[in-house]
XYZ file of C-alpha atoms in Angstrom:
335
model
C -0.307 0.022 0.071
C 1.251 3.536 -0.854
C 2.524 5.448 2.193
C 3.213 2.111 4.588
C 6.812 2.484 5.064
C 6.104 6.351 6.305
C 7.489 6.891 9.895
C 5.037 6.945 12.279
C 4.474 10.299 13.215
C 1.619 12.380 14.624
C 1.884 14.290 11.696
C 1.466 11.847 9.402
C -1.477 10.429 11.643
C -3.350 13.780 10.995
C -2.824 14.061 7.338
C -5.438 10.649 7.134
C -3.097 7.953 6.805
C -4.910 4.262 8.271
C -3.065 1.153 7.775
C -5.387 -0.849 5.385
C -4.556 -4.683 5.295
C -2.901 -6.274 2.142
C -5.695 -8.586 0.414
C -8.989 -9.255 -1.632
C -12.282 -8.870 0.898
C -14.174 -11.678 0.877
C -17.925 -11.369 -0.363
C -20.450 -10.967 2.900
C -23.603 -11.495 1.314
C -26.169 -11.682 4.281
C -28.418 -9.027 2.469
C -26.552 -6.765 1.262
C -26.290 -4.733 -1.551
C -23.393 -4.693 -3.567
C -21.832 -2.473 -6.124
C -18.416 -2.508 -8.563
C -16.841 0.630 -9.257
C -13.975 1.121 -11.540
C -11.664 4.616 -10.801
C -9.840 5.968 -13.316
C -6.492 5.661 -11.557
C -5.150 4.707 -8.332
C -7.389 4.416 -5.053
C -5.483 4.225 -1.786
C -8.490 2.872 0.082
C -6.753 3.635 3.861
C -5.435 7.465 2.584
C -8.495 8.120 0.695
C -11.023 7.286 3.565
C -8.414 7.467 7.023
C -9.732 11.119 7.521
C -13.167 10.065 8.256
C -11.653 7.711 11.384
C -11.786 9.568 14.585
C -8.898 7.810 16.166
C -7.237 4.160 16.329
C -10.823 2.915 18.255
C -13.510 4.733 16.597
C -16.618 2.657 16.881
C -17.757 3.947 13.364
C -14.729 3.206 11.383
C -13.003 -0.259 11.319
C -10.599 -2.249 9.333
C -10.031 -5.943 9.005
C -7.479 -8.322 7.795
C -8.867 -9.434 4.442
C -8.162 -5.284 3.419
C -11.908 -4.368 4.187
C -12.794 -0.877 5.296
C -15.999 -0.552 7.306
C -17.594 2.426 7.821
C -21.081 2.921 9.661
C -22.950 6.168 8.991
C -26.234 8.002 9.452
C -27.323 8.737 5.768
C -30.457 10.930 5.233
C -32.244 7.439 4.625
C -31.164 6.237 7.830
C -28.470 4.210 9.307
C -26.043 2.046 6.665
C -22.760 0.042 6.939
C -20.255 0.193 4.355
C -17.408 -2.170 3.483
C -14.919 -1.690 0.973
C -12.189 -3.152 -0.855
C -10.228 -3.972 -3.964
C -11.080 -6.425 -6.166
C -8.177 -6.517 -8.964
C -8.641 -3.242 -10.405
C -11.850 -2.665 -9.193
C -13.325 -1.670 -6.207
C -15.955 -3.456 -4.403
C -18.841 -1.999 -2.273
C -21.360 -3.695 -0.068
C -23.864 -2.173 2.349
C -26.624 -2.990 4.522
C -29.430 -1.107 6.402
C -32.014 1.689 5.284
C -28.884 3.761 3.806
C -27.567 1.179 2.087
C -28.942 2.659 -1.723
C -27.869 6.349 -0.504
C -24.208 5.170 0.375
C -24.048 2.680 -2.229
C -25.314 5.946 -5.207
C -22.475 8.225 -3.504
C -19.376 5.808 -3.328
C -17.513 6.991 -6.394
C -17.768 10.542 -4.971
C -16.326 8.661 -1.703
C -13.654 6.868 -2.920
C -12.793 10.772 -4.958
C -13.961 10.388 -7.801
C -14.553 13.980 -8.012
C -11.271 14.879 -6.986
C -8.542 15.642 -9.656
C -4.792 14.417 -8.324
C -3.742 15.495 -11.577
C -3.932 19.361 -11.223
C -1.405 19.051 -8.217
C 1.848 19.963 -9.205
C 4.408 19.662 -6.826
C 6.535 23.275 -6.206
C 9.322 21.573 -3.596
C 11.672 18.619 -2.912
C 9.696 17.026 0.093
C 6.024 18.110 -1.521
C 7.350 15.937 -4.421
C 8.813 13.333 -2.331
C 5.765 12.648 -0.686
C 3.250 12.992 -3.559
C 5.717 10.628 -5.586
C 5.277 7.912 -2.882
C 1.339 8.365 -2.608
C 0.191 7.444 -6.229
C -3.569 6.624 -4.450
C -4.098 9.729 -2.444
C -7.723 10.687 -3.553
C -9.752 13.403 -1.371
C -12.856 12.044 -0.076
C -16.179 13.913 -0.203
C -18.597 12.032 1.928
C -21.686 14.578 1.329
C -22.608 14.606 5.077
C -21.732 17.653 6.858
C -23.091 16.955 10.496
C -21.004 13.712 10.617
C -17.608 15.779 10.178
C -18.840 18.938 11.974
C -19.845 16.952 15.665
C -16.695 14.636 15.894
C -14.764 18.221 14.502
C -16.168 20.158 17.530
C -15.277 17.657 19.873
C -11.758 17.628 18.829
C -11.838 21.966 19.923
C -9.082 23.412 22.108
C -8.225 19.737 23.475
C -6.032 17.222 22.779
C -6.828 14.378 19.713
C -7.328 11.547 22.704
C -9.501 13.716 24.738
C -11.846 13.992 21.506
C -11.584 11.043 20.875
C -12.355 9.562 23.923
C -15.555 11.926 24.170
C -16.414 10.332 20.525
C -16.540 6.783 21.740
C -18.561 7.147 24.566
C -21.075 9.327 23.049
C -21.358 7.209 19.867
C -21.373 3.506 21.834
C -24.037 5.179 24.419
C -26.055 6.961 22.283
C -25.621 5.635 19.147
C -26.848 1.725 17.375
C -25.040 -0.947 16.315
C -24.272 -0.900 12.764
C -26.746 -2.948 10.636
C -25.587 -5.733 8.833
C -24.801 -9.399 9.432
C -22.953 -10.613 12.735
C -20.071 -12.243 10.505
C -17.714 -10.952 9.466
C -19.276 -7.794 10.584
C -17.036 -6.114 13.006
C -17.462 -6.239 16.088
C -18.784 -3.106 18.065
C -19.414 -1.112 15.287
C -22.080 1.584 15.763
C -23.408 3.975 13.639
C -23.486 7.519 15.169
C -26.209 9.345 16.726
C -29.194 10.432 15.059
C -29.767 14.301 14.709
C -32.860 13.985 17.291
C -30.799 12.020 19.905
C -27.939 14.351 19.938
C -30.379 17.268 20.949
C -31.630 15.027 23.980
C -28.163 14.136 25.550
C -28.589 15.394 29.332
C -25.781 17.848 30.488
C -24.574 14.940 32.899
C -23.585 12.654 29.781
C -21.961 15.375 27.934
C -19.812 16.329 31.175
C -19.285 12.740 31.669
C -17.678 12.035 27.787
C -15.236 14.748 29.020
C -17.187 17.142 27.062
C -17.173 21.148 28.458
C -20.241 23.486 27.961
C -18.773 25.548 25.134
C -18.300 22.118 23.347
C -21.740 20.751 23.896
C -23.463 23.940 23.327
C -21.837 24.227 19.992
C -22.765 20.970 19.036
C -26.460 21.933 20.228
C -26.853 24.607 18.227
C -25.544 23.078 15.146
C -28.102 19.687 15.471
C -30.858 22.722 15.609
C -30.677 23.637 12.267
C -28.828 20.829 10.531
C -30.802 20.504 7.658
C -29.179 24.214 6.928
C -26.062 22.858 7.618
C -26.275 19.901 5.567
C -27.378 22.088 2.354
C -23.697 23.005 2.596
C -22.154 19.823 1.394
C -23.680 21.460 -2.215
C -22.079 24.682 -1.935
C -19.067 26.770 -2.972
C -16.254 26.526 -0.630
C -16.819 30.148 0.407
C -20.339 29.886 0.698
C -20.453 27.012 2.584
C -17.782 28.020 4.992
C -19.922 31.350 6.089
C -22.983 28.527 6.357
C -21.189 27.195 8.707
C -19.662 30.431 10.599
C -22.606 31.674 11.204
C -23.567 29.305 14.274
C -21.698 30.808 17.207
C -19.168 28.119 18.171
C -18.046 27.047 14.750
C -15.085 29.110 13.354
C -12.349 28.857 10.785
C -10.877 26.230 12.070
C -14.002 24.018 12.455
C -15.124 24.781 9.534
C -12.223 23.958 7.191
C -12.022 20.540 8.900
C -15.581 19.958 8.202
C -15.351 20.564 4.634
C -12.128 19.003 3.625
C -14.482 15.873 4.186
C -17.546 16.563 3.623
C -17.466 18.761 0.354
C -14.097 17.041 -0.902
C -12.337 20.481 -1.119
C -8.752 20.877 -2.493
C -8.046 24.078 -1.167
C -9.390 24.868 1.982
C -6.662 25.314 4.549
C -6.911 24.522 8.084
C -6.051 27.970 9.795
C -6.035 28.400 13.771
C -4.281 25.834 14.253
C -1.933 24.988 16.962
C 0.734 22.793 15.297
C 0.135 23.023 11.853
C 1.602 26.433 10.664
C 5.112 25.105 12.162
C 4.950 21.987 10.853
C 3.834 23.746 7.172
C 6.783 26.498 7.983
C 8.958 23.547 8.877
C 8.787 21.529 6.294
C 8.888 23.922 3.323
C 11.043 27.245 4.721
C 13.145 25.584 7.639
C 10.840 28.423 10.258
C 9.364 26.255 13.030
C 7.356 29.615 14.497
C 5.555 30.527 11.397
C 1.635 31.513 11.680
C -1.457 31.337 9.902
C 0.084 34.586 7.565
C 3.447 32.726 7.115
C 1.574 29.227 6.423
C -0.503 30.869 3.690
C 2.215 32.470 1.911
C 3.893 28.870 1.589
C 1.024 27.354 0.523
C 0.191 30.276 -2.288
C 1.936 27.624 -5.156
C -0.326 25.673 -4.523
C -3.623 27.797 -4.969
C -6.722 25.289 -5.630
C -4.597 22.639 -4.242
C -3.404 24.203 -0.796
C -5.271 21.140 1.578
C -3.839 18.376 -1.339
C -0.580 19.796 -0.328
C -0.868 20.154 3.526
C -1.849 16.276 3.672
C 1.069 15.765 1.347
C 3.109 18.033 4.036
C 2.085 16.103 7.038
C 2.079 12.814 5.496
C 5.665 13.146 4.778
C 5.995 13.333 8.843
C 8.679 16.488 8.702
C 8.124 17.764 12.067
C 10.102 20.713 14.123
C 11.535 18.851 17.289
C 10.023 19.340 20.561
C 10.655 22.341 22.861
C 7.976 22.245 25.120
C 5.928 20.469 27.279
C 2.793 18.722 25.308
C -0.853 19.888 25.934
C -1.742 18.523 29.557
C -4.408 16.306 29.012
C -7.738 16.798 31.463
C -11.118 14.932 31.658
C -13.990 16.790 33.431
C -15.946 13.710 33.164
C -14.293 12.537 36.766
C -14.648 16.249 38.698
């Protein structure tokens, strides 16, 4: 698999790399609806779908030893379980649940059919090397805003471990087991809660999950206007960002991280991040103290493809040496 020999750095993980074991997935059958899709170029399932995984124990995302990627999702038609794997030059997919037709209809977009990797031209040696090693990197487009927005809000101003822990607890407590057969369906696969269920989570369970009032209030405000936010998946990037950022508590960082996945936008850059400017600055100019303005200036040669460039930089794993302690971990649920 492309990129499997990369150093296991936090930056590479943030670049959306997920290891998918080599192999040809077996047909699961048992009431599944199926589809085969032939991409117009290489597709690395781990790199393409990796940004949808929220930590190594995400209950909505699994990889299995036979080379399959499993994703449980809430579609507009209801919950669905999707399994995808390579089958020669094709990609085979099976889906279960009320949303099976919807997720199979959107399979090409999910696997980057709307992405144009040929539009990217590397301008730096490091970016060129990272790009050459990952011919199967495609930018996913889920077409689902809230499914990405909610876990992104959980990641605001906390460590990744804290956010992942909150996501796991809330999904397992308020979501539902993913539809599909017991075997080879991975154990512990869950569909995230419905919008109505998110709105009913009591304050004490947010607290037990380690989610402060600021983040839980932002999620509650978002679910109240869920239909309006979902419309952003079909909007141009600037209009989509404006729609999301009209909700108090959603700023440029959150909207960018959401639209990169829901809309598959190759140019939306994450600003306001604690680490990304320094990583980009160090990788491209040896400037570990770069701020957002410097980062955007360095990425200017990649206009139209700045998000892809940033991902390739993260996947390269070249990060400045740490000189300050890690951000302390907290658990407000223990108080």
